[in-house]
Coordinates of C-alpha atoms in Angstrom, one line a residue:
Chain A
M1 CA 3.5 49.0 -59.8
I2 CA 1.1 47.1 -62.3
A3 CA -1.9 48.7 -60.3
F4 CA -0.2 52.2 -60.4
I5 CA 0.3 51.8 -64.2
L6 CA -3.2 50.8 -64.7
R7 CA -4.6 53.5 -62.7
R8 CA -2.4 56.1 -64.6
L9 CA -3.7 54.6 -67.9
L10 CA -7.3 54.9 -67.0
Q11 CA -6.7 58.5 -65.9
S12 CA -4.9 59.2 -69.1
I13 CA -8.0 57.7 -71.1
A14 CA -10.4 59.8 -69.2
V15 CA -8.3 63.0 -69.8
L16 CA -8.3 62.1 -73.6
L17 CA -12.1 61.7 -73.5
A18 CA -12.6 65.0 -71.9
V19 CA -10.3 66.6 -74.3
G20 CA -12.1 64.9 -77.1
L21 CA -15.6 66.1 -75.8
V22 CA -14.3 69.6 -75.9
A23 CA -12.8 69.3 -79.3
F24 CA -16.0 67.8 -80.5
S25 CA -18.2 70.6 -79.0
L26 CA -16.1 73.0 -80.9
F27 CA -16.3 71.2 -84.2
R28 CA -20.1 70.6 -84.0
Y29 CA -21.5 73.7 -82.1
V30 CA -19.1 76.5 -82.8
G31 CA -19.5 77.6 -86.3
D32 CA -21.7 75.7 -88.7
P33 CA -20.1 73.1 -90.7
I34 CA -22.6 73.2 -93.3
N35 CA -22.1 76.8 -93.9
A36 CA -18.5 76.1 -94.7
M37 CA -19.3 73.4 -97.2
V38 CA -22.2 75.0 -99.4
G39 CA -22.5 78.3 -101.3
Q40 CA -24.8 81.1 -100.5
D41 CA -27.5 80.0 -103.0
T42 CA -28.3 76.6 -101.3
T43 CA -32.0 76.2 -100.1
M44 CA -32.8 75.3 -96.7
E45 CA -34.1 72.1 -98.0
Q46 CA -30.8 71.2 -99.6
R47 CA -28.9 72.1 -96.4
E48 CA -31.4 70.0 -94.4
E49 CA -30.9 67.0 -96.6
L50 CA -27.0 67.5 -96.3
R51 CA -27.2 67.6 -92.6
T52 CA -29.1 64.3 -92.7
K53 CA -26.8 62.8 -94.9
L54 CA -23.7 64.0 -93.1
G55 CA -25.3 62.5 -89.7
L56 CA -25.6 66.0 -88.1
N57 CA -29.1 65.3 -87.0
D58 CA -28.3 62.2 -85.1
P59 CA -28.2 62.3 -81.3
A60 CA -25.2 64.0 -79.8
P61 CA -23.6 60.9 -78.4
I62 CA -23.6 59.1 -81.7
Q63 CA -22.0 62.1 -83.3
F64 CA -19.6 62.2 -80.6
L65 CA -18.4 58.6 -81.2
R66 CA -18.3 59.0 -84.9
F67 CA -16.3 62.0 -84.4
L68 CA -13.8 60.1 -82.3
S69 CA -13.7 57.2 -84.5
N70 CA -12.9 59.6 -87.5
A71 CA -10.3 61.2 -85.4
A72 CA -8.7 58.0 -84.6
R73 CA -8.2 57.4 -88.3
G74 CA -6.8 60.9 -88.8
N75 CA -9.8 62.3 -90.5
F76 CA -10.8 65.7 -89.0
G77 CA -12.7 67.0 -92.0
L78 CA -11.8 70.0 -94.2
S79 CA -10.3 73.3 -93.1
Y80 CA -12.6 76.2 -93.4
R81 CA -9.8 78.5 -94.7
T82 CA -8.0 76.4 -97.3
S83 CA -10.5 73.5 -97.9
E84 CA -7.9 70.9 -97.6
P85 CA -8.2 67.9 -95.3
V86 CA -7.2 69.0 -91.7
G87 CA -5.3 65.8 -91.3
R88 CA -2.9 66.4 -94.3
L89 CA -2.2 69.9 -93.1
I90 CA -1.1 68.9 -89.7
V91 CA 0.8 65.8 -91.0
E92 CA 2.8 68.2 -93.5
R93 CA 3.7 70.6 -90.8
M94 CA 4.3 68.1 -88.0
P95 CA 7.9 67.4 -88.6
A96 CA 9.1 71.1 -88.6
T97 CA 7.5 71.4 -85.1
L98 CA 9.0 68.2 -83.7
E99 CA 12.4 68.9 -85.0
L100 CA 12.4 72.3 -83.6
S101 CA 10.9 71.3 -80.2
F102 CA 13.6 68.3 -80.1
C103 CA 16.5 70.7 -80.5
A104 CA 15.1 73.2 -78.1
A105 CA 14.9 70.4 -75.5
L106 CA 18.4 69.1 -76.1
F107 CA 19.7 72.7 -75.8
A108 CA 17.9 73.1 -72.6
L109 CA 19.1 69.9 -71.1
F110 CA 22.7 69.9 -72.2
V111 CA 23.2 73.5 -71.2
G112 CA 20.9 73.9 -68.3
V113 CA 21.7 70.8 -66.2
P114 CA 25.5 71.3 -66.3
M115 CA 25.0 75.2 -65.5
G116 CA 22.7 73.9 -62.7
V117 CA 25.3 71.5 -61.3
Y118 CA 27.9 74.1 -61.5
T119 CA 26.1 76.8 -59.5
G120 CA 24.9 74.2 -57.2
L121 CA 28.3 73.0 -56.3
Y122 CA 29.7 76.7 -56.2
P123 CA 26.8 78.6 -55.0
K124 CA 28.9 81.6 -53.5
H125 CA 31.3 82.0 -56.7
W126 CA 30.9 85.2 -58.5
S127 CA 30.1 83.4 -61.7
S128 CA 27.3 81.3 -60.1
R129 CA 25.9 84.4 -58.9
L130 CA 26.1 86.0 -62.2
L131 CA 24.3 83.0 -63.8
Q132 CA 21.6 83.1 -61.3
A133 CA 20.8 86.8 -62.1
V134 CA 20.9 86.3 -65.8
S135 CA 18.5 83.3 -65.2
L136 CA 16.1 85.5 -63.4
I137 CA 16.2 87.9 -66.4
G138 CA 15.7 85.0 -68.6
I139 CA 12.6 83.8 -66.8
S140 CA 11.1 87.5 -67.0
L141 CA 11.7 87.9 -70.8
P142 CA 8.8 86.7 -72.8
T143 CA 9.8 84.0 -75.5
F144 CA 8.7 86.5 -78.4
L145 CA 11.0 89.1 -77.2
I146 CA 14.0 86.8 -77.1
G147 CA 13.4 85.8 -80.7
I148 CA 13.3 89.3 -81.8
L149 CA 16.3 90.3 -79.9
L150 CA 18.2 87.4 -81.4
I151 CA 16.9 88.2 -85.0
L152 CA 18.0 91.8 -84.5
V153 CA 21.5 90.9 -83.5
F154 CA 22.2 87.8 -85.5
A155 CA 20.3 88.2 -88.6
V156 CA 19.6 91.9 -89.1
Y157 CA 23.1 93.4 -87.9
L158 CA 25.5 90.5 -88.0
H159 CA 23.9 88.5 -91.1
W160 CA 25.3 85.4 -89.5
L161 CA 22.0 83.4 -89.3
P162 CA 18.6 83.4 -91.2
S163 CA 15.7 85.1 -89.5
F164 CA 12.8 83.1 -91.2
G165 CA 11.8 79.8 -92.4
R166 CA 13.4 76.3 -92.3
G167 CA 16.0 76.8 -95.1
Q168 CA 16.4 73.8 -97.4
T169 CA 14.9 70.8 -96.2
V170 CA 15.2 67.0 -97.4
Q171 CA 12.1 64.9 -98.0
I172 CA 12.3 61.5 -96.6
G173 CA 9.0 59.7 -97.2
W174 CA 6.4 62.0 -95.6
W175 CA 9.0 63.5 -93.2
T176 CA 10.7 66.6 -94.1
T177 CA 14.0 67.1 -92.3
N178 CA 16.3 70.1 -91.4
F179 CA 19.1 68.2 -90.3
L180 CA 20.7 67.2 -93.5
T181 CA 21.6 70.4 -95.0
I182 CA 23.8 73.3 -93.9
S183 CA 21.1 76.0 -94.4
G184 CA 18.5 73.8 -92.7
L185 CA 21.0 73.4 -89.7
K186 CA 21.7 77.1 -89.6
A187 CA 18.0 78.0 -89.7
L188 CA 17.3 75.7 -86.5
I189 CA 19.7 77.6 -84.2
L190 CA 18.0 80.8 -83.4
P191 CA 14.4 79.3 -83.1
S192 CA 15.8 76.4 -81.0
I193 CA 17.6 78.8 -78.6
T194 CA 14.6 81.0 -78.4
L195 CA 12.0 78.2 -77.5
G196 CA 14.6 76.5 -75.2
L197 CA 15.8 79.3 -73.1
F198 CA 13.0 79.5 -70.7
Q199 CA 13.2 75.7 -70.1
L200 CA 17.0 76.2 -69.8
T201 CA 16.7 78.7 -66.9
L202 CA 14.1 76.6 -65.4
L203 CA 16.1 73.4 -65.3
M204 CA 19.2 75.3 -64.3
R205 CA 17.3 76.9 -61.2
L206 CA 15.9 73.4 -60.5
V207 CA 19.0 71.5 -60.5
R208 CA 20.8 74.2 -58.6
S209 CA 18.4 74.0 -55.7
E210 CA 18.3 70.2 -55.8
M211 CA 22.1 69.9 -55.8
L212 CA 22.3 72.4 -52.9
E213 CA 19.8 70.1 -50.9
V214 CA 21.7 66.9 -51.8
M215 CA 25.1 68.1 -51.0
R216 CA 24.0 68.7 -47.2
T217 CA 23.1 65.1 -46.9
D218 CA 24.9 62.4 -44.8
Y219 CA 25.5 60.0 -47.6
I220 CA 27.6 62.6 -49.4
K221 CA 29.6 63.2 -46.5
F222 CA 30.2 59.3 -46.1
A223 CA 31.1 59.2 -49.8
R224 CA 33.7 61.9 -49.1
A225 CA 34.9 60.0 -46.1
R226 CA 35.4 56.9 -48.2
G227 CA 37.7 59.0 -50.3
L228 CA 35.7 58.9 -53.5
T229 CA 36.8 61.5 -56.2
N230 CA 34.8 64.6 -56.2
R231 CA 33.7 63.8 -59.8
A232 CA 32.4 60.6 -58.6
I233 CA 30.5 62.2 -55.8
N234 CA 29.0 65.1 -57.9
F235 CA 28.0 63.3 -60.7
G236 CA 27.6 59.6 -59.5
H237 CA 26.0 60.2 -56.2
A238 CA 24.7 63.9 -56.1
L239 CA 23.4 64.3 -59.5
K240 CA 21.7 61.1 -59.9
N241 CA 19.6 61.9 -56.8
T242 CA 18.3 65.2 -58.4
L243 CA 17.0 63.2 -61.3
V244 CA 13.4 62.6 -60.3
P245 CA 12.3 66.2 -60.3
V246 CA 14.4 66.9 -63.2
I247 CA 12.6 64.2 -65.3
T248 CA 9.2 65.5 -64.1
V249 CA 10.0 69.0 -64.9
T250 CA 11.5 68.0 -68.4
G251 CA 8.5 65.9 -69.1
L252 CA 5.9 68.7 -68.2
Q253 CA 8.0 71.4 -70.0
L254 CA 8.2 69.1 -73.2
G255 CA 4.4 69.8 -73.4
A256 CA 5.1 73.4 -72.7
L257 CA 7.7 73.5 -75.5
I258 CA 5.2 72.4 -78.1
A259 CA 2.8 75.0 -77.0
F260 CA 5.2 77.7 -76.8
A261 CA 6.3 76.6 -80.2
I262 CA 3.4 78.5 -81.3
V263 CA 5.1 81.8 -80.4
T264 CA 8.5 80.9 -81.9
E265 CA 7.0 79.6 -85.2
T266 CA 5.3 83.1 -85.4
V267 CA 8.5 84.9 -84.7
F268 CA 10.5 83.1 -87.2
A269 CA 7.8 82.2 -89.8
W270 CA 8.7 78.6 -89.0
P271 CA 6.3 76.6 -91.2
G272 CA 5.1 74.1 -88.3
V273 CA 1.9 73.1 -86.5
G274 CA 2.1 76.1 -84.2
Q275 CA 1.9 78.6 -87.0
L276 CA -1.0 76.6 -88.5
F277 CA -3.0 76.7 -85.2
I278 CA -2.4 80.4 -84.7
Q279 CA -3.6 81.2 -88.3
S280 CA -6.7 78.8 -87.3
V281 CA -7.4 81.0 -84.4
Q282 CA -7.2 84.0 -86.2
F283 CA -9.7 82.9 -88.9
S284 CA -11.6 80.8 -86.3
D285 CA -10.9 77.8 -88.4
I286 CA -12.7 75.5 -86.1
P287 CA -11.7 72.1 -87.7
V288 CA -8.1 72.8 -87.2
M289 CA -8.3 74.1 -83.9
A290 CA -10.2 70.9 -82.8
A291 CA -7.7 68.6 -84.5
Y292 CA -4.8 70.6 -82.9
L293 CA -6.5 70.3 -79.6
L294 CA -6.8 66.6 -79.9
L295 CA -3.3 66.1 -81.2
I296 CA -1.8 68.3 -78.3
G297 CA -4.1 66.3 -75.6
L298 CA -2.7 63.0 -77.0
L299 CA 0.8 64.2 -76.8
F300 CA 0.5 65.3 -73.4
V301 CA -1.1 62.3 -72.1
L302 CA 1.7 60.3 -73.7
I303 CA 4.4 62.3 -72.3
N304 CA 2.9 62.3 -68.7
L305 CA 2.5 58.5 -69.0
T306 CA 6.2 58.2 -70.0
V307 CA 7.3 60.4 -67.3
D308 CA 5.4 58.4 -64.6
L309 CA 7.0 55.0 -66.2
L310 CA 10.6 56.7 -66.1
Y311 CA 10.3 57.1 -62.4
F312 CA 10.4 53.5 -62.0
A313 CA 13.4 53.4 -64.1
V314 CA 15.3 56.1 -62.2
D315 CA 14.4 55.5 -58.6
P316 CA 14.8 52.0 -57.4
R317 CA 13.0 52.6 -54.3
L318 CA 9.7 52.9 -56.1
R319 CA 10.1 49.5 -57.7
S320 CA 10.0 47.8 -54.3
Q321 CA 6.9 49.5 -53.3
T322 CA 3.3 48.4 -54.0
G323 CA 1.9 52.0 -54.3
G324 CA 2.5 54.7 -56.8
P325 CA 5.7 57.0 -56.5
R326 CA 5.1 60.0 -54.2
M327 CA 4.8 62.6 -56.8
A328 CA 8.1 64.5 -56.8
G329 CA 7.8 68.2 -57.3
H330 CA 4.1 68.5 -56.3
Chain B
M1 CA -9.7 111.9 -34.4
A2 CA -10.7 108.3 -33.7
T3 CA -10.1 107.2 -37.4
Q4 CA -6.8 108.9 -37.3
S5 CA -5.4 107.2 -34.3
A6 CA -6.7 103.8 -35.7
L7 CA -4.9 104.6 -39.0
G8 CA -1.9 105.3 -36.9
G9 CA -2.2 102.3 -34.9
W10 CA -2.6 100.2 -38.1
L11 CA 0.5 102.0 -39.6
H12 CA 2.5 101.3 -36.4
R13 CA 1.6 97.8 -36.7
F14 CA 2.6 97.4 -40.1
T15 CA 6.0 99.3 -39.7
D16 CA 6.6 97.1 -36.8
S17 CA 5.9 93.8 -38.6
D18 CA 8.3 91.0 -40.0
V19 CA 7.2 91.5 -43.5
W20 CA 8.1 95.2 -43.4
W21 CA 11.4 94.2 -41.9
S22 CA 12.3 91.8 -44.5
F23 CA 11.1 94.2 -47.2
K24 CA 13.4 97.0 -45.7
S25 CA 16.5 94.7 -45.4
S26 CA 16.4 93.6 -49.2
P27 CA 17.8 96.4 -51.3
M28 CA 16.6 94.3 -54.4
T29 CA 13.0 94.3 -53.3
V30 CA 12.9 97.9 -52.4
T31 CA 14.4 98.6 -56.0
A32 CA 11.8 96.5 -57.4
A33 CA 9.0 98.1 -55.6
A34 CA 10.4 101.5 -56.6
A35 CA 10.6 100.6 -60.3
T36 CA 7.1 99.1 -60.1
F37 CA 5.6 102.1 -58.5
F38 CA 7.5 104.4 -61.1
I39 CA 6.1 102.3 -64.1
V40 CA 2.7 102.1 -62.7
A41 CA 2.5 105.9 -61.9
V42 CA 3.8 106.9 -65.3
A43 CA 1.6 104.7 -67.1
F44 CA -1.6 106.0 -65.3
L45 CA -0.6 109.5 -65.8
S46 CA 0.1 109.1 -69.4
P47 CA -2.7 111.5 -70.5
V48 CA -1.1 114.1 -68.6
L49 CA 2.6 113.2 -69.0
A50 CA 2.7 111.8 -72.5
P51 CA 4.1 114.4 -74.9
H52 CA 1.8 113.2 -77.8
T53 CA -1.5 111.4 -78.2
P54 CA -0.1 108.6 -80.5
F55 CA -3.4 107.0 -81.5
D56 CA -5.3 110.0 -82.5
P57 CA -4.8 110.1 -86.4
A58 CA -5.2 114.0 -86.5
T59 CA -2.1 114.7 -84.6
L60 CA 0.2 112.4 -86.8
S61 CA 2.3 113.5 -89.6
L62 CA 3.9 110.9 -92.1
S63 CA 6.8 113.4 -92.4
D64 CA 7.8 112.7 -88.7
G65 CA 8.0 109.0 -89.7
L66 CA 10.7 106.7 -88.7
K67 CA 12.9 109.3 -86.7
P68 CA 15.6 107.6 -84.7
P69 CA 16.0 108.1 -80.8
V70 CA 17.9 111.5 -79.9
L71 CA 20.7 109.8 -78.1
V72 CA 22.0 107.7 -80.8
S73 CA 21.6 109.8 -84.0
P74 CA 22.1 113.4 -85.1
D75 CA 18.7 112.9 -87.1
G76 CA 16.8 112.6 -83.9
D77 CA 14.4 115.2 -82.8
W78 CA 13.7 116.3 -79.0
T79 CA 9.9 116.3 -79.5
F80 CA 10.4 112.5 -80.1
P81 CA 13.0 111.5 -77.5
L82 CA 12.7 107.7 -78.3
G83 CA 12.1 108.1 -82.0
T84 CA 9.0 107.4 -84.1
D85 CA 7.4 104.6 -85.9
D86 CA 6.6 104.5 -89.7
Q87 CA 3.4 106.3 -89.2
G88 CA 5.0 109.1 -87.4
R89 CA 3.9 108.2 -83.8
D90 CA 5.8 109.0 -81.0
V91 CA 7.5 105.8 -79.6
L92 CA 7.7 107.3 -75.9
S93 CA 4.0 108.3 -75.7
S94 CA 2.9 104.7 -77.3
I95 CA 4.9 103.0 -74.7
M96 CA 3.2 105.1 -71.9
Y97 CA -0.2 104.4 -73.1
G98 CA 0.6 100.9 -74.0
T99 CA 1.8 100.1 -70.5
R100 CA -1.3 101.4 -69.1
L101 CA -3.3 99.0 -71.1
S102 CA -0.9 96.1 -70.3
L103 CA -1.3 96.9 -66.7
V104 CA -5.1 97.1 -66.7
V105 CA -5.4 93.9 -68.6
G106 CA -2.9 91.9 -66.3
F107 CA -4.6 93.3 -63.0
A108 CA -8.2 92.5 -64.3
S109 CA -7.4 88.9 -65.5
V110 CA -5.5 88.3 -62.2
V111 CA -8.6 89.4 -60.5
V112 CA -11.0 87.3 -62.7
A113 CA -8.8 84.2 -62.2
M114 CA -8.6 84.9 -58.5
V115 CA -12.4 85.3 -57.9
L116 CA -13.2 82.4 -60.0
G117 CA -10.5 80.2 -58.4
I118 CA -11.4 81.1 -54.9
A119 CA -15.0 80.5 -55.5
L120 CA -14.5 77.3 -57.0
G121 CA -11.9 76.3 -54.4
L122 CA -14.3 77.3 -51.6
V123 CA -17.2 75.3 -53.0
S124 CA -15.1 72.4 -53.9
G125 CA -13.5 72.0 -50.5
Y126 CA -16.5 73.0 -48.4
I127 CA -19.1 71.0 -50.1
G128 CA -17.0 68.2 -51.2
G129 CA -18.6 65.1 -52.9
V130 CA -19.4 64.9 -56.5
T131 CA -19.1 68.7 -56.9
D132 CA -15.7 68.6 -55.5
A133 CA -14.9 65.7 -57.9
V134 CA -16.2 67.2 -60.8
I135 CA -14.4 70.6 -60.2
M136 CA -11.0 69.0 -59.5
R137 CA -11.2 66.8 -62.6
I138 CA -11.8 69.8 -64.7
A139 CA -8.8 71.5 -63.0
D140 CA -6.6 68.5 -63.7
V141 CA -7.5 68.5 -67.4
Q142 CA -6.9 72.1 -67.7
L143 CA -3.6 71.9 -65.9
T144 CA -2.6 69.3 -68.7
F145 CA -2.4 72.2 -71.0
P146 CA -0.2 75.5 -70.6
A147 CA -2.2 78.5 -69.8
I148 CA -1.2 80.3 -73.2
L149 CA -2.9 77.5 -75.1
V150 CA -6.1 77.6 -73.1
A151 CA -6.0 81.5 -73.6
L152 CA -5.6 80.9 -77.5
L153 CA -8.4 78.4 -77.4
I154 CA -10.9 80.6 -75.9
D155 CA -10.0 83.6 -77.8
G156 CA -10.3 81.4 -81.1
V157 CA -13.8 80.0 -79.9
V158 CA -15.1 83.7 -79.2
R159 CA -13.9 84.7 -82.7
G160 CA -15.8 81.8 -84.3
I161 CA -19.1 83.0 -82.2
I162 CA -19.0 86.7 -82.9
S163 CA -18.2 88.9 -85.9
V164 CA -14.8 90.3 -86.6
Q165 CA -15.8 93.9 -86.3
R166 CA -17.4 93.2 -82.9
H167 CA -14.6 91.3 -81.8
D168 CA -12.3 94.4 -82.0
E169 CA -14.6 96.4 -79.8
I170 CA -14.9 93.7 -77.0
A171 CA -11.3 92.4 -77.5
I172 CA -10.0 93.8 -74.2
F173 CA -12.9 91.8 -72.3
V174 CA -12.3 88.7 -74.3
I175 CA -8.5 88.9 -73.4
V176 CA -9.3 89.4 -69.9
G177 CA -11.6 86.5 -69.8
A178 CA -9.4 84.1 -71.6
I179 CA -6.5 84.9 -69.5
G180 CA -8.5 84.7 -66.3
L181 CA -10.1 81.4 -67.2
S182 CA -6.7 79.9 -68.0
F183 CA -5.2 80.8 -64.5
W184 CA -8.0 79.9 -62.2
V185 CA -6.7 76.3 -61.5
Q186 CA -3.9 77.4 -59.3
Y187 CA -6.0 79.4 -57.0
A188 CA -8.8 76.8 -56.7
R189 CA -6.3 74.1 -55.6
T190 CA -4.6 76.1 -53.0
V191 CA -8.0 77.3 -51.6
R192 CA -9.4 73.9 -51.6
G193 CA -6.5 72.6 -49.6
S194 CA -6.7 75.2 -47.1
V195 CA -10.5 74.8 -46.7
L196 CA -10.1 71.0 -46.3
V197 CA -7.8 71.7 -43.1
E198 CA -9.9 74.8 -42.0
K199 CA -13.3 73.3 -42.3
N200 CA -12.9 70.7 -39.4
K201 CA -11.5 73.4 -36.9
E202 CA -13.6 74.4 -34.0
Y203 CA -14.3 77.8 -35.1
V204 CA -16.0 76.7 -38.2
Q205 CA -17.9 74.1 -36.3
A206 CA -19.2 76.7 -33.9
A207 CA -20.2 79.0 -36.7
R208 CA -22.2 76.1 -38.2
V209 CA -23.9 75.3 -34.7
I210 CA -25.1 78.9 -34.3
G211 CA -26.8 78.4 -37.7
L212 CA -24.9 80.5 -40.2
S213 CA -25.3 79.8 -43.9
P214 CA -22.6 77.9 -45.7
A215 CA -22.0 80.8 -48.0
L216 CA -21.5 83.2 -45.0
I217 CA -19.2 80.6 -43.2
M218 CA -17.0 80.2 -46.4
V219 CA -16.7 84.0 -47.0
R220 CA -16.6 85.4 -43.6
H221 CA -14.8 82.8 -41.6
V222 CA -12.8 80.5 -43.9
L223 CA -11.7 82.9 -46.7
P224 CA -9.8 85.1 -44.2
N225 CA -7.7 82.2 -43.3
V226 CA -6.5 81.4 -46.6
T227 CA -5.7 84.8 -48.2
G228 CA -2.0 84.5 -47.4
P229 CA -1.2 82.0 -50.3
V230 CA -3.6 83.4 -52.5
L231 CA -2.0 86.9 -52.4
V232 CA 1.4 85.1 -53.1
I233 CA 0.0 83.3 -56.1
A234 CA -1.7 86.5 -57.3
T235 CA 1.7 88.6 -57.3
I236 CA 3.5 85.9 -59.2
N237 CA 0.6 85.5 -61.6
L238 CA 0.7 89.2 -62.3
G239 CA 3.9 88.9 -64.1
L240 CA 2.7 85.8 -66.0
A241 CA -0.6 87.5 -67.0
I242 CA 1.2 90.6 -68.2
I243 CA 3.5 88.2 -70.4
T244 CA 0.5 86.2 -71.5
E245 CA -1.4 89.3 -72.7
A246 CA 1.8 90.6 -74.4
T247 CA 2.2 87.3 -76.0
L248 CA -1.3 87.1 -77.4
S249 CA -1.2 90.6 -78.6
F250 CA 2.1 89.9 -80.4
L251 CA 0.6 86.8 -82.1
G252 CA -2.2 89.2 -83.4
V253 CA -5.0 87.6 -81.4
G254 CA -5.0 90.1 -78.5
L255 CA -5.5 93.8 -78.5
P256 CA -6.1 95.5 -82.0
S257 CA -3.5 98.0 -83.3
T258 CA -6.1 100.7 -82.8
E259 CA -5.6 100.3 -79.1
P260 CA -2.1 98.8 -78.6
S261 CA -0.8 97.3 -75.6
L262 CA 3.2 96.6 -75.2
G263 CA 2.7 93.3 -76.9
T264 CA 0.9 95.0 -79.9
L265 CA 3.6 97.7 -80.2
I266 CA 6.2 95.0 -80.2
R267 CA 4.2 93.2 -83.0
L268 CA 4.0 96.3 -85.2
G269 CA 7.8 97.1 -84.7
N270 CA 8.5 93.6 -85.5
E271 CA 7.0 94.0 -88.9
V272 CA 9.6 96.7 -89.8
L273 CA 12.4 95.2 -87.9
Q274 CA 14.2 93.7 -91.0
S275 CA 15.0 97.5 -92.1
G276 CA 17.0 97.9 -88.9
D277 CA 14.7 100.5 -87.1
W278 CA 15.3 98.8 -83.9
W279 CA 13.8 101.4 -81.5
I280 CA 10.3 100.7 -82.4
T281 CA 10.6 97.1 -81.1
V282 CA 13.3 97.5 -78.4
F283 CA 11.9 100.3 -76.2
P284 CA 8.5 98.6 -75.8
G285 CA 10.4 95.3 -75.4
A286 CA 12.7 96.7 -72.6
T287 CA 9.6 98.4 -70.8
L288 CA 7.9 95.1 -70.9
A289 CA 10.9 93.1 -69.4
A290 CA 11.5 95.8 -66.7
L291 CA 7.9 95.6 -65.6
V292 CA 7.8 91.9 -65.7
L293 CA 11.2 91.5 -63.7
A294 CA 10.2 94.1 -61.3
V295 CA 6.8 92.2 -60.6
N296 CA 8.5 88.9 -60.4
L297 CA 11.0 90.2 -57.7
L298 CA 8.3 91.5 -55.7
G299 CA 6.4 88.1 -55.9
D300 CA 9.6 86.3 -54.8
W301 CA 10.1 88.4 -52.0
L302 CA 6.4 88.2 -51.0
R303 CA 6.4 84.3 -51.2
D304 CA 9.5 84.1 -48.9
A305 CA 8.4 87.0 -46.6
L306 CA 5.1 85.2 -45.8
N307 CA 6.6 81.7 -45.7
P308 CA 7.3 81.1 -41.9
K309 CA 9.5 78.2 -42.8
L310 CA 11.9 80.4 -44.2
R311 CA 12.4 82.7 -41.1

């Protein structure tokens, strides 16, 4: 187990270094950092002097190391577009994205898993077939379209919920939260549903097929023979054994949630990191793009590591083995 | 005469096959195929069928602007059956042209991803060693990130390198390249896996013994044996590629509004959504959803039909 964790740690570090290299190449070679800092009338000599001063004439490996150590301290340089420090821009917008992704993940988990259990237990029932058909449509609808339709119905026609922004937020330290005001909570509803719907359908279909598989196995028959209640069998025995793939997919989808937050934030004018990123792509604001890439890379690596560790917590068979878990879902 | 009977024989073999049988016996798949065919046909015949040429400014008139669809409002006008947008463009014609563009970009990016993925997968599996390790590690890293993010990054980098005006001219190639580059991993992994199995079989050894070049062996002998799974991935990815293009265009980093795809149309409609002019957004959206749903159903069917375990 220790060996497995160490190996995964090393792999994670390698992935992070690769992402760092891509971010560095973007930062250093796409677009000229000097051009962004000085005016039109700066002479070539002054530019060259600035270059040397900033270390842009040093060998590439040294610049790379400097880039990494700066990044580790949250220093990503200045945004080309707003001339503000990129680190601060991102920190300001991070809470919005994290709260949105968190709510979307909760929505997907607490609606998707029960729906999957239900359709898996009663696959022939008409309501299961209906859910199954609806979920297929859910997978085929792009995120932004779901958002637009929700806005059209609940904001434009019914006027129940706001269609853009975070509403009123409360500042706690550097963190701004939606959870403490009514308008903040109301503003969260539509974006969370939009962002979570795809993950919900995915989870539902996954849990359903896993449940169908598990319900056929012998130990479920034995559990029935022992006279356990349906509830104990369905949730204590069956659902528990579907958890490994569910955790894998939830973990991997957490990354996807943060990526698709870009789309949801654009639809709902949600002031998060995704919106910042899409603006930086439109203006080719390289420092912001590089910082976002590094941040997302770090987040994904951490999520994947956590998922791997969770296997051990969930599946006791793995703890007794010396090797790594057989990767479920691959 | 000879070609005719060959064609007849081929047709007979096809109508006799398991794949055709499973197609015939699933009404949902037949419906999906018919819907796909209908959408593709109408989209590609749009220059002939479309009642207007929506992106020729000379034919537009602002007085036609924001007409509602005929069926829901007495203000509608039969020359614009699905209504018009704020510029007076016919929504139906925009959708027909837009669908064509979405389909072209979708197909092209799947082809780019497929060619790139197959080539890298073949090389990786057949040559092995360091080449294999490098390609597969790149694939691993890329797989950590969702495709849409990779496509956005590539697009952003290209924008950084070339000027804005030039970007609009080549936007369609940038998009195809970006989506293609973000979808190659799945093909490469599948092909590599199959190649590892195939390359030790006798027919490959035989080909090697008679002195054929590695490139020839890979393309002529190994490749035909890995086409099944590749075809399935391609069909499933077509729906994804169309969605990705629509998403990028919706985000404003895809195709420019002078040459709108379905995603661009939805973005333009979304800008005036608050005033309640729903038809500008909803009709392109419904077309996109129908197209992707039909393609996905076909992909699901093909995956099951080509999977011998499920027979």
